[in-house]
Amino acid sequence: MVAFPSVLKLHYLRKISTFNVVGLRYRSTLRGRFQNWKKPVYSAPYVNPLEVGPDFSIVVTSKLQLKHKLDQLRLAKKIVQLLSDVKEMEVLHKNAQRQRLMNEEHMESIRPKSKGMKSIV
């Protein structure tokens, strides 16, 4: 068994946590990290692209910021609801105006007209 002396010397690498059992290959979790000798501070959970994961667009680091963000979301929802109410009222007002004009035209059409006001020709 003297043909492979280097294999016998590399058996200690299997005990190091940064190497796989296979030998000198790095683990895939450490690949691409800037400081791969340190433990990561935070790693986000893996989320399938077809599923909805955590929203990292809102940065909240304190309870005051959380309260402010929740208040802003509440106000935004209230504004959207009030705008939809205003649009609904505008539509109802237009319908009422149209109905009022139609009623006036109908009343004008059935009202008797004086004959002296119009010329026959």
mmCIF file of C-alpha atoms in Angstrom, residues 1-15 23:
data_model
loop_
_atom_site.group_PDB
_atom_site.id
_atom_site.type_symbol
_atom_site.label_atom_id
_atom_site.label_comp_id
_atom_site.label_asym_id
_atom_site.label_seq_id
_atom_site.Cartn_x
_atom_site.Cartn_y
_atom_site.Cartn_z
ATOM 1 C CA MET A 1 0.000 0.000 0.000
ATOM 2 C CA VAL A 2 2.866 2.343 -0.646
ATOM 3 C CA ALA A 3 1.545 3.306 -4.095
ATOM 4 C CA PHE A 4 -0.673 6.174 -2.765
ATOM 5 C CA PRO A 5 1.181 7.899 0.064
ATOM 6 C CA SER A 6 -0.638 11.271 -0.453
ATOM 7 C CA VAL A 7 -4.051 9.694 0.209
ATOM 8 C CA LEU A 8 -2.889 8.530 3.600
ATOM 9 C CA LYS A 9 -1.721 12.046 4.511
ATOM 10 C CA LEU A 10 -5.064 13.705 3.581
ATOM 11 C CA HIS A 11 -7.260 11.611 5.885
ATOM 12 C CA TYR A 12 -7.273 14.394 8.526
ATOM 13 C CA LEU A 13 -9.101 16.745 6.112
ATOM 14 C CA ARG A 14 -12.276 14.701 6.513
ATOM 15 C CA LYS A 15 -12.556 15.830 10.127
ATOM 16 C CA GLY A 23 -11.875 15.258 0.342
#
